[in-house]
Short mmCIF file of C-alpha atoms in Angstrom, two decimals:
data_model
loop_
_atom_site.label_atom_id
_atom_site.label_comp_id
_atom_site.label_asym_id
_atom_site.label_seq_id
_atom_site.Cartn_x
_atom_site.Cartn_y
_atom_site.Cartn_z
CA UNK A 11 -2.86 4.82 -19.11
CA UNK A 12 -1.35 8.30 -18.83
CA UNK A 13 0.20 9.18 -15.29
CA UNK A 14 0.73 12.67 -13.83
CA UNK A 15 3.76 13.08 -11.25
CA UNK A 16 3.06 16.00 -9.63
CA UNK A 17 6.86 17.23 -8.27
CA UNK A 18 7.43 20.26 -6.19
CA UNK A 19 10.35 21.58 -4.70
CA UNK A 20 12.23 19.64 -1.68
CA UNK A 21 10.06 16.27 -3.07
CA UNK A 22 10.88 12.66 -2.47
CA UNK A 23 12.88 11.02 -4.99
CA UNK A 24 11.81 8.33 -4.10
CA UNK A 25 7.74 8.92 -4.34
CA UNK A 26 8.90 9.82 -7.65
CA UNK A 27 11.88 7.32 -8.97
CA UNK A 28 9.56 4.16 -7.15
CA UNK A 29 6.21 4.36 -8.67
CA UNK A 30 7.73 5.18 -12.11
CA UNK A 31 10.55 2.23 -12.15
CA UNK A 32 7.76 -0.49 -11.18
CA UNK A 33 5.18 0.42 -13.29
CA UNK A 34 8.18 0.99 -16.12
CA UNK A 35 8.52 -2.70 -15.46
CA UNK A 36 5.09 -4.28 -15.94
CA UNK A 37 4.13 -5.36 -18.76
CA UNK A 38 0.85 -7.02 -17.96
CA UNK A 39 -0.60 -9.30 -21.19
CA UNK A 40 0.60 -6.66 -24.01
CA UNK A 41 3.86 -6.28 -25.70
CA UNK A 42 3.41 -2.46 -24.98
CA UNK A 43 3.97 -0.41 -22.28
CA UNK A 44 0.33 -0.27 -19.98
CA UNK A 45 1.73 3.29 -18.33
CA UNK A 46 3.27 6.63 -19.26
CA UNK A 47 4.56 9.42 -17.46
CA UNK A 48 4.53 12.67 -17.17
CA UNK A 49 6.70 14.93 -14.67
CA UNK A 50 4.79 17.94 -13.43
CA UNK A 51 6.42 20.86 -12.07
CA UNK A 52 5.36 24.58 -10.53
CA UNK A 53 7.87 25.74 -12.30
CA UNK A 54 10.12 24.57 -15.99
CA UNK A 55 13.38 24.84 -14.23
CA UNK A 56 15.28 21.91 -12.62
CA UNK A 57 13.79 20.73 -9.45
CA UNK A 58 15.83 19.60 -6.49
CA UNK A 59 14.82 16.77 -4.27
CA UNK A 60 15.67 16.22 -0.74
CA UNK A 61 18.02 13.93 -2.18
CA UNK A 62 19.74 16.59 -3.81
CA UNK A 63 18.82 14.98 -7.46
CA UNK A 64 16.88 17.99 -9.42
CA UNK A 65 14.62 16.80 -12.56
CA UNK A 66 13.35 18.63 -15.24
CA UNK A 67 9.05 18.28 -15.75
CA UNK A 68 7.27 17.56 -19.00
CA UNK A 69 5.03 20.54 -18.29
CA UNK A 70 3.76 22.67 -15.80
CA UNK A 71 0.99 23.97 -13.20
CA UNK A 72 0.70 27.31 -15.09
CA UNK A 73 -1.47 26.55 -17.48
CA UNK A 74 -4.36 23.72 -17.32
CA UNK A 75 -3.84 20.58 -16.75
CA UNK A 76 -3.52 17.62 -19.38
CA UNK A 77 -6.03 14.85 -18.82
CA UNK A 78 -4.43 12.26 -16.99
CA UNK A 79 -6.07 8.60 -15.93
CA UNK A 80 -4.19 9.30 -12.73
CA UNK A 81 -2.75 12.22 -10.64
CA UNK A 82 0.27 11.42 -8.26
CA UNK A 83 1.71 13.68 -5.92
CA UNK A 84 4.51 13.03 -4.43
CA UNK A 85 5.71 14.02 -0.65
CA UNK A 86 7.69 16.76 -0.10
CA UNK A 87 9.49 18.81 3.06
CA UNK A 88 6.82 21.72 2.54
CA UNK A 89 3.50 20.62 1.71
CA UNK A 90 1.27 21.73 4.10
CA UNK A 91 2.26 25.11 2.97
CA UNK A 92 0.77 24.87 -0.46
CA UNK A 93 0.69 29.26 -0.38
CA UNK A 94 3.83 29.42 -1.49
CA UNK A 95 2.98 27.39 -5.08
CA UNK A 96 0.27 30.46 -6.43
CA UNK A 97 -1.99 28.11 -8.35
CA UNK A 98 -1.18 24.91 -7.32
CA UNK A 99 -4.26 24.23 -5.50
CA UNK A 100 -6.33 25.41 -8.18
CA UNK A 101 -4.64 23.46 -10.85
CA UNK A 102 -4.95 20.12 -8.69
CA UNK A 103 -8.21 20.20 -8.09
CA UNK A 104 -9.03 21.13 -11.59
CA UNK A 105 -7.16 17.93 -12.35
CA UNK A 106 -8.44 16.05 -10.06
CA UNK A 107 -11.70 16.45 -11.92
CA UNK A 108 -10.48 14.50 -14.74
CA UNK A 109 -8.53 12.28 -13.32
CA UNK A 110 -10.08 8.53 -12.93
CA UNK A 111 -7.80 8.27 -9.78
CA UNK A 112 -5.96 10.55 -7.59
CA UNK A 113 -2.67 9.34 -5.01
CA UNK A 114 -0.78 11.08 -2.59
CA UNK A 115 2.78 10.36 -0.89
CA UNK A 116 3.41 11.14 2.38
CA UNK A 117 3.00 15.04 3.35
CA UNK A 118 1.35 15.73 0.57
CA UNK A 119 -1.79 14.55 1.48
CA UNK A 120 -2.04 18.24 2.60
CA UNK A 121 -2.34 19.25 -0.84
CA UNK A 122 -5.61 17.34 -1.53
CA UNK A 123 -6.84 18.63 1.43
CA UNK A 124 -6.43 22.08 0.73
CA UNK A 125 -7.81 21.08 -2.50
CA UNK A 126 -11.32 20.04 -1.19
CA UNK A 127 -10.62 16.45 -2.46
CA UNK A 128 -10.63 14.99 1.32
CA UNK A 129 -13.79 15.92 2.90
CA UNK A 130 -14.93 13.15 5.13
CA UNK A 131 -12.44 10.91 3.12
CA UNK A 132 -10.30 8.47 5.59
CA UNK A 133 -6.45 8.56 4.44
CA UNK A 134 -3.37 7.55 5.83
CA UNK A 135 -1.63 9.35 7.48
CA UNK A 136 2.11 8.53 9.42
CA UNK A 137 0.98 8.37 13.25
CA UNK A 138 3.79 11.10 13.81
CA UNK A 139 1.90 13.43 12.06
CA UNK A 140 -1.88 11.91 13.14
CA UNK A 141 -2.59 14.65 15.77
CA UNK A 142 -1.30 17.66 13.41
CA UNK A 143 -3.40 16.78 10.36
CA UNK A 144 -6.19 16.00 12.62
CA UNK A 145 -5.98 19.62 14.11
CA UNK A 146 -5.63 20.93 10.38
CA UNK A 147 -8.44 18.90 9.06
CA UNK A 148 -11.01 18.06 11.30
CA UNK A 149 -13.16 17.15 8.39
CA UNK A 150 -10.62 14.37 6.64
CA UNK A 151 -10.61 11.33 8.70
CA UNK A 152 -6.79 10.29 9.80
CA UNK A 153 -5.72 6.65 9.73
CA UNK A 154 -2.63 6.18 11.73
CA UNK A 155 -2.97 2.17 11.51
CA UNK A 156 -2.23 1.10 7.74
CA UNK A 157 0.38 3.14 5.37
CA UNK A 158 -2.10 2.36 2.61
CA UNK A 159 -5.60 3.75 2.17
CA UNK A 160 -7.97 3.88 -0.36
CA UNK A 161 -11.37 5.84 -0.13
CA UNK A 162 -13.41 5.80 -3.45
CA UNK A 163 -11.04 7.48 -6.11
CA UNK A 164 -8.31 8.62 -3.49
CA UNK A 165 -5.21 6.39 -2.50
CA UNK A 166 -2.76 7.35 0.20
CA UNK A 167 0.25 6.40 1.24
CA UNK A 168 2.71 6.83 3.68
CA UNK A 169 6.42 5.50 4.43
CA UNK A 170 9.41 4.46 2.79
CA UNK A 171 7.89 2.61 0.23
CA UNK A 172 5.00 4.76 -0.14
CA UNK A 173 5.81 4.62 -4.09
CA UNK A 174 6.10 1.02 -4.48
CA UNK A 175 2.77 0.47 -2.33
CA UNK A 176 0.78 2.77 -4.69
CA UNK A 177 1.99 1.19 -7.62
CA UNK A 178 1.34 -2.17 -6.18
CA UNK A 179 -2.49 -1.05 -5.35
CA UNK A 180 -2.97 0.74 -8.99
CA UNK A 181 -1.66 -2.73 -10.63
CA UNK A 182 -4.12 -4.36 -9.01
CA UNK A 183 -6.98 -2.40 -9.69
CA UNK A 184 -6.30 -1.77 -13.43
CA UNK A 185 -5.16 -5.95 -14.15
CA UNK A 186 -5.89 -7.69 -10.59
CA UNK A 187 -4.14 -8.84 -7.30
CA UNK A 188 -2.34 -12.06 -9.58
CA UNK A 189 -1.17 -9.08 -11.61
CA UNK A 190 0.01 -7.08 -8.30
CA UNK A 191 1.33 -10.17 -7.40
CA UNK A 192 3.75 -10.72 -9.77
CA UNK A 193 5.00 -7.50 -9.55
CA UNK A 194 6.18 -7.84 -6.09
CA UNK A 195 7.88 -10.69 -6.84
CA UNK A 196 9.33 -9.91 -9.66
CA UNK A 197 10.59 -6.54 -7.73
CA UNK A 198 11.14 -8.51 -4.53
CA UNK A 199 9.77 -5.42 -2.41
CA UNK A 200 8.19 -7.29 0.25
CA UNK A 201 10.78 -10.01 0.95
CA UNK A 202 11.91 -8.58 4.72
CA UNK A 203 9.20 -6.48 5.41
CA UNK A 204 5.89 -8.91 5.15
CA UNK A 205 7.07 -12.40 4.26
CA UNK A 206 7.46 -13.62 0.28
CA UNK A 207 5.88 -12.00 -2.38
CA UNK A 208 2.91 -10.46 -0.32
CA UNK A 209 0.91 -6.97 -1.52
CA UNK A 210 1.04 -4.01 1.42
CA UNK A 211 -1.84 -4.12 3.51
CA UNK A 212 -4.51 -2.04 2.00
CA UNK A 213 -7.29 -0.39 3.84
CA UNK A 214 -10.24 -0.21 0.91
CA UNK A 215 -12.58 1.83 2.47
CA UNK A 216 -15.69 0.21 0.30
CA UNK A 217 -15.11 -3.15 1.43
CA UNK A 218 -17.85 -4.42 4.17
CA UNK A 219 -17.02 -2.67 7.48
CA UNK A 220 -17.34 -6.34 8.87
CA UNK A 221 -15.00 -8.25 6.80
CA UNK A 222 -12.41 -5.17 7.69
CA UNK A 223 -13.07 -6.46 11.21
CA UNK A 224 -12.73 -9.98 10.77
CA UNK A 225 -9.48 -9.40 9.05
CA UNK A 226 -8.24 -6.89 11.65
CA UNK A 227 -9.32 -9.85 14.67
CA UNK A 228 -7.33 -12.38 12.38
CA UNK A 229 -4.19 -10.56 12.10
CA UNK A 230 -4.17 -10.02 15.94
CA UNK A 231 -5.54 -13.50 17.45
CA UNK A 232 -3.57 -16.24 15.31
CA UNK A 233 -4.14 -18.98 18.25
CA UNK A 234 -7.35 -18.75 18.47
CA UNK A 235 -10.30 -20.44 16.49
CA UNK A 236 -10.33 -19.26 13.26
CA UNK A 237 -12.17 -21.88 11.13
CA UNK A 238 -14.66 -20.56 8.77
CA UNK A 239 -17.58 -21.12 11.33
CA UNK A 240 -16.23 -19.62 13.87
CA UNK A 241 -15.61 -16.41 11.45
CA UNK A 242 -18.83 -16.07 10.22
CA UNK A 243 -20.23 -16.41 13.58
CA UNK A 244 -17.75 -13.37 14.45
CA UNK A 245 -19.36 -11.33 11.66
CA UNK A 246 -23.06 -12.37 12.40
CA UNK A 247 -23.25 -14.55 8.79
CA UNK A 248 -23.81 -17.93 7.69
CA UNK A 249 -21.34 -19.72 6.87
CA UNK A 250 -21.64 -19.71 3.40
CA UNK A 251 -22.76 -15.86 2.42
CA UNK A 252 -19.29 -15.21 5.05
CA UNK A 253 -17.06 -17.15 2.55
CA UNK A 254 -18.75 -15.78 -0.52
CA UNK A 255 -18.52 -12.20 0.71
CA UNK A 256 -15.30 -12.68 1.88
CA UNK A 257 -14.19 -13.96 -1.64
CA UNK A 258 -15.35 -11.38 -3.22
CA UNK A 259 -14.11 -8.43 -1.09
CA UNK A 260 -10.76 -9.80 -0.69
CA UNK A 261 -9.74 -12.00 -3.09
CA UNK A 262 -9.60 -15.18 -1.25
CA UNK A 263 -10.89 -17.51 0.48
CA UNK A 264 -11.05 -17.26 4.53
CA UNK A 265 -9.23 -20.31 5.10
CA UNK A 266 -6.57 -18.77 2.40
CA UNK A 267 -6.13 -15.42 4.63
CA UNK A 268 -5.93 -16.83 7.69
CA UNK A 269 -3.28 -19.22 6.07
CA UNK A 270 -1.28 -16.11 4.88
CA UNK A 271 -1.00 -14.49 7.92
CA UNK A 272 -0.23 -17.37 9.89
CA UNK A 273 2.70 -17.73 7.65
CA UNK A 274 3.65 -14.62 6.89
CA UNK A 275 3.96 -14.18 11.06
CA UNK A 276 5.43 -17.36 11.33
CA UNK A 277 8.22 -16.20 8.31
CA UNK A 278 8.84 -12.76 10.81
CA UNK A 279 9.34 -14.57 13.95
CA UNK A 280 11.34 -17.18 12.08
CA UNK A 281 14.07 -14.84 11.38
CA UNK A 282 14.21 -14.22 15.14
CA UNK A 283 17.19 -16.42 17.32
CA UNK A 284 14.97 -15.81 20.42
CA UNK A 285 12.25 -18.32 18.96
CA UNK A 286 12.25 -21.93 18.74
CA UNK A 287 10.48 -23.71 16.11
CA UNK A 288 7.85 -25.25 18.52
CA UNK A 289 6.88 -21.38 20.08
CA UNK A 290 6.99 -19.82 16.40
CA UNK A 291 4.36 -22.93 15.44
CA UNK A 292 2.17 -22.06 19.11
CA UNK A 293 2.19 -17.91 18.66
CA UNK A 294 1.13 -18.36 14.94
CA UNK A 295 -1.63 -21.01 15.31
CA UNK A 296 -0.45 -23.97 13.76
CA UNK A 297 -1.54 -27.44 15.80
CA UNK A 298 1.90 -29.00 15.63
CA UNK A 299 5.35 -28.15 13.79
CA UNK A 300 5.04 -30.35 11.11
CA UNK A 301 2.06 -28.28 9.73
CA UNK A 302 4.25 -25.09 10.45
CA UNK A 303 6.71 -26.83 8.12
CA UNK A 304 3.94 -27.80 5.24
CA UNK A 305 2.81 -24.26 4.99
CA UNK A 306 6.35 -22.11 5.05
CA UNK A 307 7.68 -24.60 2.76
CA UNK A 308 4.75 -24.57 0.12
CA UNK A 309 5.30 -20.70 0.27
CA UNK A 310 9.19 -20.19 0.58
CA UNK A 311 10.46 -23.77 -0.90
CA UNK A 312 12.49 -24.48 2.19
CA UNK A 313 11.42 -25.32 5.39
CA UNK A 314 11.61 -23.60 8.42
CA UNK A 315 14.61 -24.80 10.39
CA UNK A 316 16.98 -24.04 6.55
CA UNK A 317 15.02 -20.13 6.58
CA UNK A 318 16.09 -19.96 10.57
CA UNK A 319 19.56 -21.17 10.01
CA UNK A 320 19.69 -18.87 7.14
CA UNK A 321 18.53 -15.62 9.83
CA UNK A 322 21.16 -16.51 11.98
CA UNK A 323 23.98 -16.40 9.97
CA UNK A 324 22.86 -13.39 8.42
CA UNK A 325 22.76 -12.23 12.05
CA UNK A 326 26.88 -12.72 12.35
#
């Protein structure tokens, strides 16, 4: 699958350097490489990141674009500016008509917008800049709330590891979330910032409006009754069509996500002197320690008191 790195002056190395590097690293079930690249610039010259790292494209926006299975664009300092690129907005939305998928990084969500490609679309956008875009676009729908989005053909992304999340999300949809999976943990991106080997919270704007809900009131109310009953109540369902919807949306079982974020909460708060094991088991739902223990050691491989102690002296 061909990708196109769209890089403008004052970009992100990182939107640039991430994406490529863990995608350079999966192999999937072939020998081969699944993914090339190829660096797209306004310009042939060198171009200089904020970093102060310049790169030289493969080709560029002056004449029309290759056919790519999928169009990123990374973030850069001046991208709600897009005048001062003649052609660029012509040449991404001419590519975006080719394109089986099209990302943004960060700022440059502006691009697309300017583009056409966002109309009534929901992206994500940093909450610093919520009110601003909003303002700009009143027909693109804002989401402050998750750094990754994905509406139809269009994934955004915002944040450090805006890169490595949109490489995460395109693994998954080309070769599945065991795929994506494996990938973190083999890149061991999400060790401090959501618990072992877990994918970035995605916002897929085609799943069912009410499982998005039921996951939303599960990440937020881990003491209270989350059984599969009491879920499919919550979402006005049987019992069975809940878990069989909720399979197939998601990728897992109920009683499977509400054991992930139990733990992966439990795993945060762990790392935390200020909690003792018997509050970290209370605030994340489990009945007694001992099943706090069960769970974060079938995840981790050591229990919870040997990850605490570990925390603390990482702490000195």
């Amino acid at each position: 699958m061909h990708i196109g790195i769209l890089v403008l002056p004052h970009h992100r190395s990182s939107d640039v350097a991430a994406p490529m590097d863990a995608l350079s690293v999966f192999r999937g079930d072939s020998a081969s490489d699944p993914y090339s690249f190829e660096l797209v610039g306004t310009t042939a010259g060198a171009i200089r990141g904020t970093s102060g790292v310049a790169l030289i494209p493969d080709s560029t926006t002056t004449g029309s674009p290759p056919s790519f299975d999928t169009l990123l664009v990374a973030g850069t300092d001046d991208s709600a500016e897009p005048q001062t690129h003649p052609g660029l907005i012509e040449w991404i939305a001419t590519a975006a008509r080719s394109a089986r998928r099209i990302g943004a990084m960060g700022s440059s969500v502006h691009l697309l917008a300017h583009a056409g490609l966002l109309d009534g679309r929901i992206v994500a956008v940093h909450p610093a800049a919520g009110p601003g875009f909003s303002q700009l676009w009143p027909s693109v729908n804002a989401n402050t709330m998750h750094a990754l989005v994905r509406d139809g053909n269009i994934l955004t992304a915002v944040g450090g590891q805006a890169g490595l999340d949109l490489a995460l999300e395109l693994v998954a949809d080309d070769f599945g979330v065991p795929a994506a999976k494996q990938l973190a943990e083999q890149l061991q991106t999400c060790r401090h910032r959501c618990g072992p080997w877990r994918l970035p919270a995605c916002l897929r704007v085609g799943m069912r409006w009410c499982i998005r809900e039921i996951q939303a009131y599960v990440q937020t109310n881990l003491t209270a009754d989350l059984s599969v009953g009491a879920l499919a109540a919550r979402a006005g369902m049987s019992d069975r069509n809940f878990a069989r919807v909720f399979l197939r949306e998601t990728g897992v079982t109920p009683s499977q996500f509400v054991r992930n974020e139990r733990v992966a909460m439990a795993i945060q708060l762990l790392s935390q002197p200020a909690y003792s094991m018997v509050q970290v088991a209370q605030l994340c739902g489990f009945a007694e320690t001992a099943a706090l223990r069960r769970s974060v050691t079938a995840r981790l491989g050591v229990t919870p008191r040997t990850l605490k102690a570990r925390s603390i002296r990482e702490r000195r």
